[in-house]
Amino acid sequence: MRKNILLVSHQLDFSGAPIALFYLAKALIQLDHDVGLASLYGRGDLLADFNRIGVKYREEKSLDVNDYDIVVFNTVVSTPFIPKIKNKKTKFILWIHESPFLGGLAWSSAVNMRRTENVDLIIFPTEACKKEWEGLIDTLNSVTLLSPVDIPDEIKQINFEHKQGIKTFCIMDPRAPYTNIHRIEEEVLNFPDEAIFNFVGYDMPDPKIVSALRLKRNIDSRWHGRVPRIKALEIMAKSDVYISATCLATQNRGLCEAIVLNKSVLISGIKAHLEIGRSAGLSSNSYFYPLEKIDFKKEVGYVDYSKAFLGFNEFFDKVSRLFE
């Protein structure tokens, strides 16, 4: 049965949660539902992709969520917009992508987790994420759903043509205390071999670190800042090893993209990474403790990637069962 569905995003940039919502919209459109989109913080670059697949943008000021059959609130940032009272016809879904410990989100004044009492279903990306929320909110009516990873053909071609010479590392996390970018940069100072380190994120490091690394003739350190997704994927496709030393993750999108591109990965052994790694067939050598020394020279091998694991078709089947 065709349903009138509204997707409520906190923003429409190229970060992980809005991209996941885009793939949900794509699946729902293919299931012949009528899909609308609202953004709490205005339009963004990702809106063009939603428009391209036939999603109708709704101005937030004129919205009445009780006019829809199903409303999906994307991320905990959208929880204040879950109504205190809802009609019996409308089903509310909350898609939680974040750890409750990320900036104290679970008890932050910026969210209203009490509104989850009015939610009919909660979606988590991984069991690891769900377990972090257990005991903080009611997770009895919940499911897990990994968002798919779709690599454009031009990136696949770059990846296919990439020849390994000087070892190239790719770090794609934003600069935040929990991502440990500063620790990686400090340890790169002691790396003895020739290598290229690509840092893809938000901010440059301390100028002293930049100066020290640029004095090392064996190391080529490149800080790309915040770049469009296609550029970030191009940088990854031209790299040999993906690194993430983050202490908080629920579905690390960079890791998932590295898996699909069959990259070697060197990642922190947190529960979400271990869960995704088991599904992808990562070796135990791929993990390290994020607060200890990172061995960049460790032989981690390549990912034996199963296309069904993060493919759109499997995601589509799960969405079909969930919404039908």
CSV table of C-alpha atoms in Angstrom, one decimal:
chain,number,residue,atom,x,y,z
A,1,MET,CA,0.0,0.0,0.0
A,2,ARG,CA,1.3,3.4,-1.0
A,3,LYS,CA,2.1,5.5,2.1
A,4,ASN,CA,2.7,9.2,2.6
A,5,ILE,CA,6.1,9.4,4.4
A,6,LEU,CA,8.0,12.4,5.7
A,7,LEU,CA,11.8,12.3,6.4
A,8,VAL,CA,13.0,14.9,8.9
A,9,SER,CA,16.8,15.5,8.7
A,10,HIS,CA,18.8,17.8,11.1
A,11,GLN,CA,20.8,19.0,8.1
A,12,LEU,CA,21.4,18.2,4.4
A,13,ASP,CA,25.2,18.1,4.1
A,14,PHE,CA,27.4,15.1,3.0
A,15,SER,CA,27.9,13.8,6.5
A,16,GLY,CA,27.0,10.2,7.4
A,17,ALA,CA,23.4,10.5,8.8
A,18,PRO,CA,22.0,12.7,5.9
A,19,ILE,CA,23.6,10.3,3.4
A,20,ALA,CA,22.0,7.3,5.1
A,21,LEU,CA,18.6,9.2,5.0
A,22,PHE,CA,19.1,9.7,1.2
A,23,TYR,CA,19.5,5.9,0.7
A,24,LEU,CA,16.4,5.4,2.7
A,25,ALA,CA,14.5,7.9,0.5
A,26,LYS,CA,15.8,6.1,-2.6
A,27,ALA,CA,14.5,2.8,-1.3
A,28,LEU,CA,11.1,4.2,-0.4
A,29,ILE,CA,10.7,5.9,-3.8
A,30,GLN,CA,11.5,2.6,-5.5
A,31,LEU,CA,8.8,1.0,-3.2
A,32,ASP,CA,6.4,3.6,-4.8
A,33,HIS,CA,5.8,5.6,-1.6
A,34,ASP,CA,5.2,9.3,-1.6
A,35,VAL,CA,8.3,10.8,0.1
A,36,GLY,CA,8.7,14.3,1.5
A,37,LEU,CA,11.7,15.8,3.2
A,38,ALA,CA,12.2,18.5,5.8
A,39,SER,CA,15.4,19.9,7.2
A,40,LEU,CA,15.6,21.5,10.6
A,41,TYR,CA,18.6,23.7,9.7
A,42,GLY,CA,17.8,24.7,6.1
A,43,ARG,CA,18.8,23.5,2.7
A,44,GLY,CA,22.1,22.0,1.9
A,45,ASP,CA,24.2,20.5,-0.9
A,46,LEU,CA,22.6,17.0,-0.5
A,47,LEU,CA,19.1,18.4,-1.3
A,48,ALA,CA,19.9,18.2,-5.1
A,49,ASP,CA,20.4,14.5,-4.8
A,50,PHE,CA,17.0,14.1,-3.0
A,51,ASN,CA,15.3,16.2,-5.7
A,52,ARG,CA,16.9,14.1,-8.4
A,53,ILE,CA,15.2,10.9,-7.2
A,54,GLY,CA,11.8,12.6,-6.8
A,55,VAL,CA,11.7,13.5,-3.1
A,56,LYS,CA,9.6,16.7,-2.4
A,57,TYR,CA,11.1,19.3,-0.1
A,58,ARG,CA,8.8,20.7,2.6
A,59,GLU,CA,9.4,24.0,4.4
A,60,GLU,CA,9.7,23.2,8.1
A,61,LYS,CA,7.6,26.1,9.3
A,62,SER,CA,4.5,24.9,7.6
A,63,LEU,CA,4.8,21.2,8.7
A,64,ASP,CA,2.3,19.2,10.6
A,65,VAL,CA,3.9,15.8,11.1
A,66,ASN,CA,0.5,14.3,12.0
A,67,ASP,CA,-0.6,14.7,8.4
A,68,TYR,CA,1.6,11.8,7.3
A,69,ASP,CA,1.4,8.0,7.6
A,70,ILE,CA,5.0,7.6,8.7
A,71,VAL,CA,7.5,10.2,9.9
A,72,VAL,CA,11.2,9.3,10.2
A,73,PHE,CA,13.2,11.6,12.6
A,74,ASN,CA,16.8,11.3,11.6
A,75,THR,CA,19.4,11.6,14.4
A,76,VAL,CA,18.9,12.5,18.1
A,77,VAL,CA,19.2,16.2,17.1
A,78,SER,CA,15.7,15.9,15.7
A,79,THR,CA,14.1,14.6,18.9
A,80,PRO,CA,12.8,18.1,20.1
A,81,PHE,CA,10.6,18.1,17.0
A,82,ILE,CA,8.8,14.8,17.9
A,83,PRO,CA,5.3,16.0,19.1
A,84,LYS,CA,4.3,15.6,22.7
A,85,ILE,CA,1.0,14.2,21.4
A,86,LYS,CA,0.4,12.3,18.2
A,87,ASN,CA,-2.6,10.9,16.5
A,88,LYS,CA,-3.2,7.1,16.2
A,89,LYS,CA,-2.8,7.1,12.5
A,90,THR,CA,0.8,8.4,12.2
A,91,LYS,CA,3.7,6.1,13.0
A,92,PHE,CA,6.9,7.8,14.3
A,93,ILE,CA,10.3,6.3,13.7
A,94,LEU,CA,13.6,7.6,15.2
A,95,TRP,CA,16.8,6.7,13.4
A,96,ILE,CA,19.6,7.1,16.0
A,97,HIS,CA,23.1,7.2,14.4
A,98,GLU,CA,25.0,8.7,17.4
A,99,SER,CA,26.5,7.3,20.5
A,100,PRO,CA,24.9,8.7,23.7
A,101,PHE,CA,28.4,9.6,24.9
A,102,LEU,CA,29.1,11.9,21.9
A,103,GLY,CA,29.3,15.3,23.6
A,104,GLY,CA,26.9,14.1,26.3
A,105,LEU,CA,24.0,13.8,23.7
A,106,ALA,CA,21.8,11.6,25.9
A,107,TRP,CA,21.5,14.3,28.5
A,108,SER,CA,22.1,17.4,26.5
A,109,SER,CA,19.6,20.2,26.5
A,110,ALA,CA,19.9,20.2,22.6
A,111,VAL,CA,17.9,16.9,22.5
A,112,ASN,CA,14.8,15.6,24.1
A,113,MET,CA,15.1,11.9,24.6
A,114,ARG,CA,12.0,11.8,26.7
A,115,ARG,CA,10.1,12.2,23.4
A,116,THR,CA,11.1,8.7,22.5
A,117,GLU,CA,8.1,7.6,24.5
A,118,ASN,CA,6.0,8.7,21.5
A,119,VAL,CA,8.1,6.7,19.0
A,120,ASP,CA,6.8,3.5,17.5
A,121,LEU,CA,10.2,2.2,16.4
A,122,ILE,CA,13.8,3.0,16.8
A,123,ILE,CA,16.5,2.2,14.2
A,124,PHE,CA,20.1,1.8,15.2
A,125,PRO,CA,23.0,1.2,12.7
A,126,THR,CA,24.6,-1.5,14.8
A,127,GLU,CA,24.0,-3.7,17.9
A,128,ALA,CA,26.9,-1.9,19.5
A,129,CYS,CA,25.1,1.4,19.2
A,130,LYS,CA,21.9,-0.1,20.5
A,131,LYS,CA,23.7,-1.5,23.6
A,132,GLU,CA,25.1,2.0,24.3
A,133,TRP,CA,21.5,3.3,24.5
A,134,GLU,CA,20.1,0.4,26.5
A,135,GLY,CA,19.3,1.6,30.1
A,136,LEU,CA,19.0,5.2,28.9
A,137,ILE,CA,15.9,4.9,26.8
A,138,ASP,CA,13.4,2.1,26.0
A,139,THR,CA,15.0,0.0,23.2
A,140,LEU,CA,12.5,-2.8,23.2
A,141,ASN,CA,10.9,-1.8,19.9
A,142,SER,CA,14.0,-1.4,17.8
A,143,VAL,CA,15.9,-2.8,14.8
A,144,THR,CA,19.4,-2.5,13.4
A,145,LEU,CA,20.0,-1.2,9.9
A,146,LEU,CA,23.4,-0.5,8.3
A,147,SER,CA,23.1,2.1,5.6
A,148,PRO,CA,24.6,1.0,2.3
A,149,VAL,CA,27.7,2.3,0.6
A,150,ASP,CA,27.4,3.1,-3.1
A,151,ILE,CA,30.8,4.0,-4.8
A,152,PRO,CA,30.5,6.0,-8.1
A,153,ASP,CA,31.9,4.3,-11.2
A,154,GLU,CA,34.6,6.9,-11.7
A,155,ILE,CA,35.9,6.2,-8.2
A,156,LYS,CA,35.9,2.5,-8.8
A,157,GLN,CA,38.0,3.1,-11.9
A,158,ILE,CA,40.5,5.2,-10.0
A,159,ASN,CA,40.7,2.5,-7.4
A,160,PHE,CA,41.2,-0.2,-10.1
A,161,GLU,CA,44.0,1.8,-11.7
A,162,HIS,CA,45.8,2.7,-8.4
A,163,LYS,CA,49.3,1.4,-8.2
A,164,GLN,CA,51.0,1.0,-4.9
A,165,GLY,CA,54.3,2.8,-4.7
A,166,ILE,CA,55.2,4.9,-1.7
A,167,LYS,CA,52.7,3.7,1.0
A,168,THR,CA,49.8,6.1,1.3
A,169,PHE,CA,47.5,6.4,4.4
A,170,CYS,CA,44.1,8.0,4.5
A,171,ILE,CA,42.5,9.4,7.7
A,172,MET,CA,39.0,10.7,7.2
A,173,ASP,CA,37.6,11.5,10.6
A,174,PRO,CA,36.7,15.1,11.7
A,175,ARG,CA,39.1,16.8,14.2
A,176,ALA,CA,37.5,16.1,17.6
A,177,PRO,CA,39.0,14.9,20.9
A,178,TYR,CA,37.4,11.4,20.5
A,179,THR,CA,38.8,10.9,17.0
A,180,ASN,CA,42.4,11.1,18.2
A,181,ILE,CA,43.6,12.8,15.0
A,182,HIS,CA,46.2,14.7,17.1
A,183,ARG,CA,47.6,11.3,18.3
A,184,ILE,CA,48.0,10.0,14.8
A,185,GLU,CA,49.8,13.3,13.8
A,186,GLU,CA,52.2,13.0,16.7
A,187,GLU,CA,53.0,9.4,15.9
A,188,VAL,CA,53.6,10.2,12.2
A,189,LEU,CA,56.5,12.3,13.4
A,190,ASN,CA,58.2,9.1,14.4
A,191,PHE,CA,57.5,7.2,11.2
A,192,PRO,CA,60.8,6.1,9.7
A,193,ASP,CA,59.9,5.2,6.2
A,194,GLU,CA,58.7,7.1,3.1
A,195,ALA,CA,55.0,7.6,3.2
A,196,ILE,CA,52.1,9.9,2.3
A,197,PHE,CA,49.5,10.7,5.0
A,198,ASN,CA,46.2,12.2,3.8
A,199,PHE,CA,44.1,13.9,6.5
A,200,VAL,CA,40.6,14.5,5.3
A,201,GLY,CA,38.5,16.3,7.9
A,202,TYR,CA,37.8,19.8,9.3
A,203,ASP,CA,40.7,21.8,10.6
A,204,MET,CA,44.5,22.1,10.3
A,205,PRO,CA,46.5,20.9,13.4
A,206,ASP,CA,48.6,23.1,15.6
A,207,PRO,CA,51.1,25.0,13.4
A,208,LYS,CA,54.0,23.4,15.4
A,209,ILE,CA,52.9,20.0,14.3
A,210,VAL,CA,52.6,21.1,10.7
A,211,SER,CA,56.1,22.6,10.7
A,212,ALA,CA,57.6,19.5,12.3
A,213,LEU,CA,56.0,17.2,9.8
A,214,ARG,CA,57.0,19.3,6.9
A,215,LEU,CA,60.6,19.1,8.0
A,216,LYS,CA,60.5,15.3,7.7
A,217,ARG,CA,61.7,14.6,4.2
A,218,ASN,CA,60.5,11.0,4.2
A,219,ILE,CA,56.9,12.1,5.0
A,220,ASP,CA,54.4,13.9,2.8
A,221,SER,CA,51.6,15.1,5.1
A,222,ARG,CA,48.5,16.6,3.3
A,223,TRP,CA,45.6,18.2,5.1
A,224,HIS,CA,42.7,18.4,2.7
A,225,GLY,CA,40.1,20.0,5.1
A,226,ARG,CA,36.4,19.4,4.6
A,227,VAL,CA,35.9,18.3,1.0
A,228,PRO,CA,32.9,17.0,-1.1
A,229,ARG,CA,32.2,13.3,-0.8
A,230,ILE,CA,33.4,12.6,-4.3
A,231,LYS,CA,36.8,14.2,-3.6
A,232,ALA,CA,37.1,12.3,-0.3
A,233,LEU,CA,36.4,9.0,-2.1
A,234,GLU,CA,39.0,9.9,-4.7
A,235,ILE,CA,41.6,10.5,-2.0
A,236,MET,CA,40.7,7.1,-0.4
A,237,ALA,CA,40.8,5.4,-3.8
A,238,LYS,CA,44.4,6.6,-4.3
A,239,SER,CA,45.5,5.4,-0.9
A,240,ASP,CA,46.6,2.0,0.4
A,241,VAL,CA,45.5,2.0,4.0
A,242,TYR,CA,42.5,3.5,5.8
A,243,ILE,CA,43.1,4.5,9.4
A,244,SER,CA,40.7,5.5,12.2
A,245,ALA,CA,41.7,5.9,15.8
A,246,THR,CA,38.3,7.1,17.0
A,247,CYS,CA,37.0,6.1,20.4
A,248,LEU,CA,33.3,6.7,19.4
A,249,ALA,CA,31.6,5.3,16.3
A,250,THR,CA,28.3,3.6,15.5
A,251,GLN,CA,28.7,3.1,11.7
A,252,ASN,CA,32.0,4.6,10.7
A,253,ARG,CA,31.2,5.5,7.1
A,254,GLY,CA,34.9,5.9,6.1
A,255,LEU,CA,35.5,2.4,7.3
A,256,CYS,CA,32.6,1.1,5.3
A,257,GLU,CA,33.8,2.9,2.2
A,258,ALA,CA,37.3,1.5,2.7
A,259,ILE,CA,35.8,-2.0,3.0
A,260,VAL,CA,33.9,-1.6,-0.3
A,261,LEU,CA,37.0,-0.3,-2.0
A,262,ASN,CA,38.9,-3.4,-0.7
A,263,LYS,CA,41.5,-1.2,1.2
A,264,SER,CA,43.7,-2.4,4.0
A,265,VAL,CA,42.3,-1.0,7.2
A,266,LEU,CA,43.9,-0.1,10.5
A,267,ILE,CA,41.2,0.8,13.0
A,268,SER,CA,40.5,1.2,16.7
A,269,GLY,CA,39.1,-2.0,18.3
A,270,ILE,CA,35.9,-0.4,19.6
A,271,LYS,CA,32.7,-2.5,19.5
A,272,ALA,CA,31.1,-1.0,16.5
A,273,HIS,CA,34.3,-1.5,14.4
A,274,LEU,CA,34.6,-5.1,15.7
A,275,GLU,CA,31.0,-5.8,14.7
A,276,ILE,CA,31.3,-4.4,11.2
A,277,GLY,CA,34.7,-6.0,10.9
A,278,ARG,CA,33.4,-9.5,11.7
A,279,SER,CA,30.8,-9.1,8.9
A,280,ALA,CA,33.4,-7.9,6.5
A,281,GLY,CA,36.0,-10.6,7.4
A,282,LEU,CA,38.7,-8.3,8.8
A,283,SER,CA,41.7,-10.0,10.3
A,284,SER,CA,42.6,-9.4,14.0
A,285,ASN,CA,45.7,-7.5,12.8
A,286,SER,CA,43.4,-4.7,11.6
A,287,TYR,CA,42.7,-3.5,15.1
A,288,PHE,CA,44.6,-1.5,17.7
A,289,TYR,CA,43.8,0.1,21.0
A,290,PRO,CA,43.2,3.8,20.2
A,291,LEU,CA,44.9,5.2,23.3
A,292,GLU,CA,48.1,3.2,22.8
A,293,LYS,CA,50.8,3.3,20.2
A,294,ILE,CA,49.8,2.7,16.6
A,295,ASP,CA,52.0,0.5,14.5
A,296,PHE,CA,51.6,1.9,11.0
A,297,LYS,CA,54.0,-0.7,9.6
A,298,LYS,CA,51.9,-3.6,10.7
A,299,GLU,CA,50.9,-5.9,7.8
A,300,VAL,CA,47.1,-5.9,7.9
A,301,GLY,CA,46.3,-7.4,4.5
A,302,TYR,CA,43.3,-6.6,2.3
A,303,VAL,CA,39.6,-6.8,3.0
A,304,ASP,CA,37.8,-9.8,1.7
A,305,TYR,CA,34.7,-7.9,1.0
A,306,SER,CA,31.2,-9.4,0.4
A,307,LYS,CA,29.1,-7.2,-1.9
A,308,ALA,CA,25.9,-8.2,-0.2
A,309,PHE,CA,27.1,-6.9,3.2
A,310,LEU,CA,26.9,-3.2,2.4
A,311,GLY,CA,25.1,-3.3,-0.9
A,312,PHE,CA,22.0,-1.3,-1.7
A,313,ASN,CA,20.0,-4.5,-2.6
A,314,GLU,CA,20.2,-6.0,0.9
A,315,PHE,CA,19.4,-2.6,2.4
A,316,PHE,CA,16.4,-2.3,0.0
A,317,ASP,CA,15.1,-5.7,1.1
A,318,LYS,CA,15.3,-4.7,4.8
A,319,VAL,CA,13.6,-1.4,4.2
A,320,SER,CA,10.8,-3.1,2.2
A,321,ARG,CA,10.1,-5.5,5.1
A,322,LEU,CA,10.2,-2.7,7.6
A,323,PHE,CA,7.9,-0.3,5.8
A,324,GLU,CA,5.5,-2.7,4.3
